[in-house]
PDB file of C-alpha atoms in Angstrom:
ATOM      1  CA  GLY A1248     -14.107  10.101  -1.796  1.00  0.00           C
ATOM      2  CA  ALA A1249     -12.420   7.822  -4.342  1.00  0.00           C
ATOM      3  CA  VAL A1250     -13.494   4.226  -4.083  1.00  0.00           C
ATOM      4  CA  VAL A1251     -11.782   1.220  -5.370  1.00  0.00           C
ATOM      5  CA  SER A1252     -13.757  -2.111  -5.629  1.00  0.00           C
ATOM      6  CA  GLN A1253     -11.799  -5.394  -5.811  1.00  0.00           C
ATOM      7  CA  HIS A1254     -13.383  -8.814  -6.498  1.00  0.00           C
ATOM      8  CA  PRO A1255     -13.530 -11.454  -5.354  1.00  0.00           C
ATOM      9  CA  SER A1256     -12.678 -11.077  -1.765  1.00  0.00           C
ATOM     10  CA  TRP A1257     -11.463 -14.547  -1.541  1.00  0.00           C
ATOM     11  CA  VAL A1258     -11.207 -17.470  -3.974  1.00  0.00           C
ATOM     12  CA  ILE A1259     -10.178 -21.115  -3.793  1.00  0.00           C
ATOM     13  CA  CYS A1260      -9.079 -22.783  -6.893  1.00  0.00           C
ATOM     14  CA  LYS A1261      -7.439 -26.073  -7.956  1.00  0.00           C
ATOM     15  CA  SER A1262      -3.835 -26.264  -8.985  1.00  0.00           C
ATOM     16  CA  GLY A1263      -3.397 -25.736 -12.672  1.00  0.00           C
ATOM     17  CA  THR A1264      -6.477 -23.604 -13.112  1.00  0.00           C
ATOM     18  CA  SER A1265      -6.644 -19.855 -13.807  1.00  0.00           C
ATOM     19  CA  VAL A1266      -8.151 -17.167 -11.534  1.00  0.00           C
ATOM     20  CA  LYS A1267      -9.165 -13.598 -12.572  1.00  0.00           C
ATOM     21  CA  ILE A1268      -9.240 -10.648 -10.065  1.00  0.00           C
ATOM     22  CA  GLU A1269     -10.960  -7.454 -10.956  1.00  0.00           C
ATOM     23  CA  CYS A1270     -10.154  -3.928  -9.741  1.00  0.00           C
ATOM     24  CA  ARG A1271     -12.467  -1.269 -10.467  1.00  0.00           C
ATOM     25  CA  SER A1272     -12.410   2.469  -9.739  1.00  0.00           C
ATOM     26  CA  LEU A1273     -16.064   3.384  -8.994  1.00  0.00           C
ATOM     27  CA  ASP A1274     -16.199   7.218  -9.086  1.00  0.00           C
ATOM     28  CA  PHE A1275     -12.987   8.309 -10.838  1.00  0.00           C
ATOM     29  CA  GLN A1276     -11.015   7.360 -13.952  1.00  0.00           C
ATOM     30  CA  ALA A1277      -7.844   5.592 -13.039  1.00  0.00           C
ATOM     31  CA  THR A1278      -5.152   5.805 -15.710  1.00  0.00           C
ATOM     32  CA  THR A1279      -2.748   3.943 -13.553  1.00  0.00           C
ATOM     33  CA  MET A1280      -3.415   1.022 -11.242  1.00  0.00           C
ATOM     34  CA  PHE A1281      -1.019  -0.945  -9.192  1.00  0.00           C
ATOM     35  CA  TRP A1282      -0.956  -4.655  -8.163  1.00  0.00           C
ATOM     36  CA  TYR A1283       0.653  -5.779  -4.903  1.00  0.00           C
ATOM     37  CA  ARG A1284       1.115  -9.159  -3.335  1.00  0.00           C
ATOM     38  CA  GLN A1285       1.190  -9.587   0.540  1.00  0.00           C
ATOM     39  CA  PHE A1286       2.259 -12.738   2.307  1.00  0.00           C
ATOM     40  CA  PRO A1287       1.130 -13.323   5.921  1.00  0.00           C
ATOM     41  CA  LYS A1288       2.658 -10.841   8.283  1.00  0.00           C
ATOM     42  CA  GLN A1289       4.789  -9.220   5.628  1.00  0.00           C
ATOM     43  CA  SER A1290       4.726  -5.962   3.660  1.00  0.00           C
ATOM     44  CA  LEU A1291       3.155  -5.239   0.308  1.00  0.00           C
ATOM     45  CA  MET A1292       5.379  -6.086  -2.612  1.00  0.00           C
ATOM     46  CA  LEU A1293       4.704  -4.395  -5.994  1.00  0.00           C
ATOM     47  CA  MET A1294       4.096  -6.749  -8.642  1.00  0.00           C
ATOM     48  CA  ALA A1295       3.255  -4.545 -11.617  1.00  0.00           C
ATOM     49  CA  THR A1296       2.095  -1.019 -12.742  1.00  0.00           C
ATOM     50  CA  SER A1297      -0.951  -1.163 -14.989  1.00  0.00           C
ATOM     51  CA  ASN A1298      -1.521   1.708 -17.470  1.00  0.00           C
ATOM     52  CA  GLU A1299      -4.749   2.076 -19.385  1.00  0.00           C
ATOM     53  CA  GLY A1300      -4.389   1.284 -23.021  1.00  0.00           C
ATOM     54  CA  SER A1301      -0.688  -0.130 -22.758  1.00  0.00           C
ATOM     55  CA  LYS A1302       1.166  -3.034 -21.433  1.00  0.00           C
ATOM     56  CA  ALA A1303       1.825  -3.390 -17.837  1.00  0.00           C
ATOM     57  CA  THR A1304       5.184  -2.848 -16.327  1.00  0.00           C
ATOM     58  CA  TYR A1305       6.199  -5.737 -14.234  1.00  0.00           C
ATOM     59  CA  GLU A1306       8.757  -5.686 -11.271  1.00  0.00           C
ATOM     60  CA  GLN A1307      11.863  -7.692 -11.536  1.00  0.00           C
ATOM     61  CA  GLY A1308      11.158 -11.406 -10.671  1.00  0.00           C
ATOM     62  CA  VAL A1309       7.477 -11.286 -11.415  1.00  0.00           C
ATOM     63  CA  GLU A1310       6.441 -13.684 -14.131  1.00  0.00           C
ATOM     64  CA  LYS A1311       4.506 -11.698 -16.705  1.00  0.00           C
ATOM     65  CA  ASP A1312       3.214 -14.954 -18.400  1.00  0.00           C
ATOM     66  CA  LYS A1313       1.873 -16.151 -15.091  1.00  0.00           C
ATOM     67  CA  PHE A1314       0.423 -13.004 -13.848  1.00  0.00           C
ATOM     68  CA  LEU A1315      -1.499 -11.453 -16.777  1.00  0.00           C
ATOM     69  CA  ILE A1316      -2.603  -7.846 -16.277  1.00  0.00           C
ATOM     70  CA  ASN A1317      -5.048  -6.113 -18.527  1.00  0.00           C
ATOM     71  CA  HIS A1318      -6.157  -2.440 -18.204  1.00  0.00           C
ATOM     72  CA  ALA A1319      -8.552  -2.115 -21.041  1.00  0.00           C
ATOM     73  CA  SER A1320     -10.557   0.806 -19.645  1.00  0.00           C
ATOM     74  CA  LEU A1321     -10.155   3.817 -17.373  1.00  0.00           C
ATOM     75  CA  THR A1322     -12.004   2.036 -14.649  1.00  0.00           C
ATOM     76  CA  LEU A1323     -10.983  -1.647 -14.812  1.00  0.00           C
ATOM     77  CA  SER A1324      -7.714  -3.469 -14.455  1.00  0.00           C
ATOM     78  CA  THR A1325      -7.683  -7.268 -14.062  1.00  0.00           C
ATOM     79  CA  LEU A1326      -4.984  -9.690 -12.815  1.00  0.00           C
ATOM     80  CA  THR A1327      -5.155 -13.218 -14.083  1.00  0.00           C
ATOM     81  CA  VAL A1328      -3.112 -15.832 -12.202  1.00  0.00           C
ATOM     82  CA  THR A1329      -2.650 -18.490 -14.882  1.00  0.00           C
ATOM     83  CA  SER A1330      -1.862 -22.172 -14.161  1.00  0.00           C
ATOM     84  CA  ALA A1331      -2.023 -21.420 -10.363  1.00  0.00           C
ATOM     85  CA  HIS A1332       0.129 -23.429  -7.957  1.00  0.00           C
ATOM     86  CA  PRO A1333      -0.023 -23.632  -4.278  1.00  0.00           C
ATOM     87  CA  GLU A1334       2.905 -21.170  -4.096  1.00  0.00           C
ATOM     88  CA  ASP A1335       0.798 -18.498  -5.753  1.00  0.00           C
ATOM     89  CA  SER A1336      -1.561 -18.596  -2.646  1.00  0.00           C
ATOM     90  CA  SER A1337      -1.306 -15.052  -1.186  1.00  0.00           C
ATOM     91  CA  PHE A1338      -3.244 -11.806  -0.584  1.00  0.00           C
ATOM     92  CA  TYR A1339      -3.372  -9.596  -3.694  1.00  0.00           C
ATOM     93  CA  ILE A1340      -4.253  -5.905  -3.416  1.00  0.00           C
ATOM     94  CA  CYS A1341      -4.771  -3.479  -6.164  1.00  0.00           C
ATOM     95  CA  SER A1342      -4.327   0.351  -5.818  1.00  0.00           C
ATOM     96  CA  ALA A1343      -5.581   3.046  -8.214  1.00  0.00           C
ATOM     97  CA  ARG A1344      -4.468   6.746  -8.542  1.00  0.00           C
ATOM     98  CA  ASP A1345      -7.123   9.411  -8.982  1.00  0.00           C
ATOM     99  CA  PRO A1346      -5.381  12.183 -11.029  1.00  0.00           C
ATOM    100  CA  ASP A1347      -7.977  14.672  -9.805  1.00  0.00           C
ATOM    101  CA  GLN A1348      -6.531  14.427  -6.247  1.00  0.00           C
ATOM    102  CA  GLY A1349      -3.104  15.296  -7.332  1.00  0.00           C
ATOM    103  CA  GLN A1350      -0.190  13.254  -8.293  1.00  0.00           C
ATOM    104  CA  HIS A1351       0.375  11.686  -4.905  1.00  0.00           C
ATOM    105  CA  TYR A1352      -2.762  12.302  -2.976  1.00  0.00           C
ATOM    106  CA  GLY A1353      -4.841   9.906  -4.701  1.00  0.00           C
ATOM    107  CA  TYR A1354      -3.680   6.324  -3.875  1.00  0.00           C
ATOM    108  CA  THR A1355      -6.753   4.369  -3.043  1.00  0.00           C
ATOM    109  CA  PHE A1356      -6.702   0.768  -2.171  1.00  0.00           C
ATOM    110  CA  GLY A1357      -9.107  -2.131  -2.988  1.00  0.00           C
ATOM    111  CA  SER A1358     -10.083  -4.519  -0.141  1.00  0.00           C
ATOM    112  CA  GLY A1359      -7.855  -7.367  -1.394  1.00  0.00           C
ATOM    113  CA  THR A1360      -8.269 -10.828  -2.649  1.00  0.00           C
ATOM    114  CA  ARG A1361      -7.209 -13.809  -0.638  1.00  0.00           C
ATOM    115  CA  LEU A1362      -6.215 -16.589  -3.083  1.00  0.00           C
ATOM    116  CA  THR A1363      -5.863 -20.099  -1.956  1.00  0.00           C
ATOM    117  CA  VAL A1364      -4.652 -22.791  -4.478  1.00  0.00           C
ATOM    118  CA  VAL A1365      -5.224 -26.357  -3.417  1.00  0.00           C
TER     119      VAL A1365
ATOM    120  CA  ALA B 683      16.193   2.433  -5.784  1.00  0.00           C
ATOM    121  CA  GLN B 684      14.324   3.818  -2.892  1.00  0.00           C
ATOM    122  CA  THR B 685      14.233   1.797   0.256  1.00  0.00           C
ATOM    123  CA  VAL B 686      11.993   2.279   3.267  1.00  0.00           C
ATOM    124  CA  THR B 687      13.071   0.887   6.671  1.00  0.00           C
ATOM    125  CA  GLN B 688      10.845   0.221   9.775  1.00  0.00           C
ATOM    126  CA  SER B 689      13.135  -1.024  12.514  1.00  0.00           C
ATOM    127  CA  GLN B 690      10.393  -1.992  14.953  1.00  0.00           C
ATOM    128  CA  PRO B 691       8.625  -5.133  14.073  1.00  0.00           C
ATOM    129  CA  GLU B 692       6.287  -4.734  17.206  1.00  0.00           C
ATOM    130  CA  MET B 693       5.354  -1.931  19.432  1.00  0.00           C
ATOM    131  CA  SER B 694       3.091  -1.858  22.463  1.00  0.00           C
ATOM    132  CA  VAL B 695       1.221   1.027  24.054  1.00  0.00           C
ATOM    133  CA  GLN B 696      -1.326   1.429  26.746  1.00  0.00           C
ATOM    134  CA  GLU B 697      -4.568   3.188  26.086  1.00  0.00           C
ATOM    135  CA  ALA B 698      -4.568   6.966  26.338  1.00  0.00           C
ATOM    136  CA  GLU B 699      -0.691   6.929  26.149  1.00  0.00           C
ATOM    137  CA  THR B 700       1.536   8.145  23.284  1.00  0.00           C
ATOM    138  CA  VAL B 701       3.622   5.972  20.929  1.00  0.00           C
ATOM    139  CA  THR B 702       6.119   6.761  18.221  1.00  0.00           C
ATOM    140  CA  LEU B 703       6.720   4.550  15.279  1.00  0.00           C
ATOM    141  CA  SER B 704      10.017   4.960  13.329  1.00  0.00           C
ATOM    142  CA  CYS B 705      10.693   5.081   9.740  1.00  0.00           C
ATOM    143  CA  THR B 706      13.717   5.929   7.653  1.00  0.00           C
ATOM    144  CA  TYR B 707      14.157   6.078   3.988  1.00  0.00           C
ATOM    145  CA  ASP B 708      16.845   6.325   1.356  1.00  0.00           C
ATOM    146  CA  THR B 709      16.381   8.343  -1.848  1.00  0.00           C
ATOM    147  CA  SER B 710      18.377  10.563  -4.066  1.00  0.00           C
ATOM    148  CA  GLU B 711      15.389  12.453  -5.242  1.00  0.00           C
ATOM    149  CA  SER B 712      14.591  15.998  -3.743  1.00  0.00           C
ATOM    150  CA  ASP B 713      10.813  15.933  -4.532  1.00  0.00           C
ATOM    151  CA  TYR B 714       8.983  12.936  -3.023  1.00  0.00           C
ATOM    152  CA  TYR B 715       6.067  12.147  -0.769  1.00  0.00           C
ATOM    153  CA  LEU B 716       5.801  10.020   2.458  1.00  0.00           C
ATOM    154  CA  PHE B 717       2.841   8.206   3.918  1.00  0.00           C
ATOM    155  CA  TRP B 718       1.721   6.219   6.863  1.00  0.00           C
ATOM    156  CA  TYR B 719      -0.845   3.571   6.203  1.00  0.00           C
ATOM    157  CA  LYS B 720      -2.764   1.422   8.719  1.00  0.00           C
ATOM    158  CA  GLN B 721      -3.731  -2.096   7.929  1.00  0.00           C
ATOM    159  CA  PRO B 722      -6.102  -3.638  10.566  1.00  0.00           C
ATOM    160  CA  PRO B 723      -7.083  -7.284  10.626  1.00  0.00           C
ATOM    161  CA  SER B 724      -9.581  -6.651   7.660  1.00  0.00           C
ATOM    162  CA  ARG B 725      -6.385  -5.997   5.616  1.00  0.00           C
ATOM    163  CA  GLN B 726      -7.889  -2.814   4.194  1.00  0.00           C
ATOM    164  CA  MET B 727      -5.217  -0.290   3.660  1.00  0.00           C
ATOM    165  CA  ILE B 728      -6.173   3.043   5.345  1.00  0.00           C
ATOM    166  CA  LEU B 729      -4.297   6.336   4.828  1.00  0.00           C
ATOM    167  CA  VAL B 730      -3.359   7.744   8.145  1.00  0.00           C
ATOM    168  CA  ILE B 731      -1.136  10.759   7.153  1.00  0.00           C
ATOM    169  CA  ARG B 732       0.990  12.037   4.269  1.00  0.00           C
ATOM    170  CA  GLN B 733       3.873  14.469   3.922  1.00  0.00           C
ATOM    171  CA  GLU B 734       5.203  16.317   0.927  1.00  0.00           C
ATOM    172  CA  ALA B 735       9.024  16.479   1.117  1.00  0.00           C
ATOM    173  CA  TYR B 736       9.077  20.095   0.056  1.00  0.00           C
ATOM    174  CA  LYS B 737       7.006  21.261   3.009  1.00  0.00           C
ATOM    175  CA  GLN B 738       8.971  21.836   6.229  1.00  0.00           C
ATOM    176  CA  GLN B 739       5.938  21.878   8.365  1.00  0.00           C
ATOM    177  CA  ASN B 740       5.154  18.477   9.942  1.00  0.00           C
ATOM    178  CA  ALA B 741       1.726  17.108   8.960  1.00  0.00           C
ATOM    179  CA  THR B 742      -0.915  16.414  11.595  1.00  0.00           C
ATOM    180  CA  GLU B 743      -4.249  14.651  11.507  1.00  0.00           C
ATOM    181  CA  ASN B 744      -6.081  14.739  14.755  1.00  0.00           C
ATOM    182  CA  ARG B 745      -4.296  12.380  17.108  1.00  0.00           C
ATOM    183  CA  PHE B 746      -1.690  11.514  14.385  1.00  0.00           C
ATOM    184  CA  SER B 747       1.364  13.563  13.652  1.00  0.00           C
ATOM    185  CA  VAL B 748       4.736  13.096  12.089  1.00  0.00           C
ATOM    186  CA  ASN B 749       8.252  14.102  12.720  1.00  0.00           C
ATOM    187  CA  PHE B 750       9.780  14.675   9.279  1.00  0.00           C
ATOM    188  CA  GLN B 751      13.572  15.221   9.293  1.00  0.00           C
ATOM    189  CA  LYS B 752      14.514  15.564   5.523  1.00  0.00           C
ATOM    190  CA  ALA B 753      18.180  15.671   6.125  1.00  0.00           C
ATOM    191  CA  ALA B 754      18.198  12.650   8.239  1.00  0.00           C
ATOM    192  CA  LYS B 755      15.697  10.944   5.975  1.00  0.00           C
ATOM    193  CA  SER B 756      13.550  10.080   8.935  1.00  0.00           C
ATOM    194  CA  PHE B 757       9.613  10.047   9.030  1.00  0.00           C
ATOM    195  CA  SER B 758       8.187   8.936  12.347  1.00  0.00           C
ATOM    196  CA  LEU B 759       4.612   8.652  13.307  1.00  0.00           C
ATOM    197  CA  LYS B 760       3.326   9.876  16.638  1.00  0.00           C
ATOM    198  CA  ILE B 761       0.032   8.528  17.874  1.00  0.00           C
ATOM    199  CA  SER B 762      -1.354  10.491  20.887  1.00  0.00           C
ATOM    200  CA  ASP B 763      -4.131   9.297  23.253  1.00  0.00           C
ATOM    201  CA  SER B 764      -3.975   5.884  21.873  1.00  0.00           C
ATOM    202  CA  GLN B 765      -7.188   3.986  21.501  1.00  0.00           C
ATOM    203  CA  LEU B 766      -7.975   0.211  21.176  1.00  0.00           C
ATOM    204  CA  GLY B 767      -9.008   0.763  17.604  1.00  0.00           C
ATOM    205  CA  ASP B 768      -5.475   1.983  16.778  1.00  0.00           C
ATOM    206  CA  ALA B 769      -4.167  -1.577  17.151  1.00  0.00           C
ATOM    207  CA  ALA B 770      -3.102  -2.613  13.610  1.00  0.00           C
ATOM    208  CA  MET B 771      -0.219  -2.959  11.333  1.00  0.00           C
ATOM    209  CA  TYR B 772       1.409   0.259  10.328  1.00  0.00           C
ATOM    210  CA  PHE B 773       3.256   0.731   7.072  1.00  0.00           C
ATOM    211  CA  CYS B 774       5.586   3.603   6.123  1.00  0.00           C
ATOM    212  CA  ALA B 775       5.625   4.357   2.487  1.00  0.00           C
ATOM    213  CA  TYR B 776       7.436   6.481  -0.096  1.00  0.00           C
ATOM    214  CA  ALA B 777       6.348   7.676  -3.427  1.00  0.00           C
ATOM    215  CA  ASN B 778       8.048   9.658  -6.318  1.00  0.00           C
ATOM    216  CA  SER B 779       6.747  11.235  -9.372  1.00  0.00           C
ATOM    217  CA  GLY B 780       3.397   9.339  -9.462  1.00  0.00           C
ATOM    218  CA  TYR B 781       5.040   5.861  -9.228  1.00  0.00           C
ATOM    219  CA  ALA B 782       3.849   3.192  -7.059  1.00  0.00           C
ATOM    220  CA  LEU B 783       4.042   3.341  -3.306  1.00  0.00           C
ATOM    221  CA  ASN B 784       7.191   1.679  -1.870  1.00  0.00           C
ATOM    222  CA  PHE B 785       6.413   0.074   1.608  1.00  0.00           C
ATOM    223  CA  GLY B 786       8.449  -0.664   4.565  1.00  0.00           C
ATOM    224  CA  LYS B 787       8.080  -3.931   6.320  1.00  0.00           C
ATOM    225  CA  GLY B 788       5.612  -2.618   8.900  1.00  0.00           C
ATOM    226  CA  THR B 789       5.301  -2.217  12.582  1.00  0.00           C
ATOM    227  CA  SER B 790       2.648  -4.202  14.474  1.00  0.00           C
ATOM    228  CA  LEU B 791       1.018  -2.009  17.147  1.00  0.00           C
ATOM    229  CA  LEU B 792      -0.647  -3.536  20.112  1.00  0.00           C
ATOM    230  CA  VAL B 793      -2.786  -1.337  22.348  1.00  0.00           C
ATOM    231  CA  THR B 794      -3.424  -2.620  25.871  1.00  0.00           C
ATOM    232  CA  PRO B 795      -6.262  -1.455  28.135  1.00  0.00           C
TER     233      PRO B 795
END
């Protein structure tokens, strides 16, 4: 079945530095990828929709200059947290849609990245 | 905007028993899809079951089944013969026209021996 690989699984960075998270579709081409953020014991909140070859669409309240999303190929989307601060500490999850599985059957999730900013 | 509501923050069930998790949603669309996802402590999102809104027949996957009431905008999940491995966070989700999944707040399911 469709597999999405997300790296790193966890990362600790110093306040003020930037961190890049990668999301790869391993056995299918994902024209659309989604980035979510999840705080402890809470739900997944959509941050942005990433479309290959075009600019990402950000949800209201998400700072596009802080959370840079790049979807340069059909198998890779990256989320860069710039000038990270402790409040950016969270669990970030990507999801990719496999068009071959039908419009709504192909939501596959990465394993998530736990970001801690110290 | 579509909203998904899970009114049970926590549920508990004994092994081998049956439990039902509730979910309601709000939408003005006629064509959409509903999902239940399981998130164990590993935090990997696992698809449990999905339902197309245009299908009247309730979806089933082994011990998991749904009660889809379109007019009432209700989409509950029934877990039969509960197992210890079913303990997890369960999220109800809505999707329309290939857009991102919209999740409810989740229900934490505890399974006791």
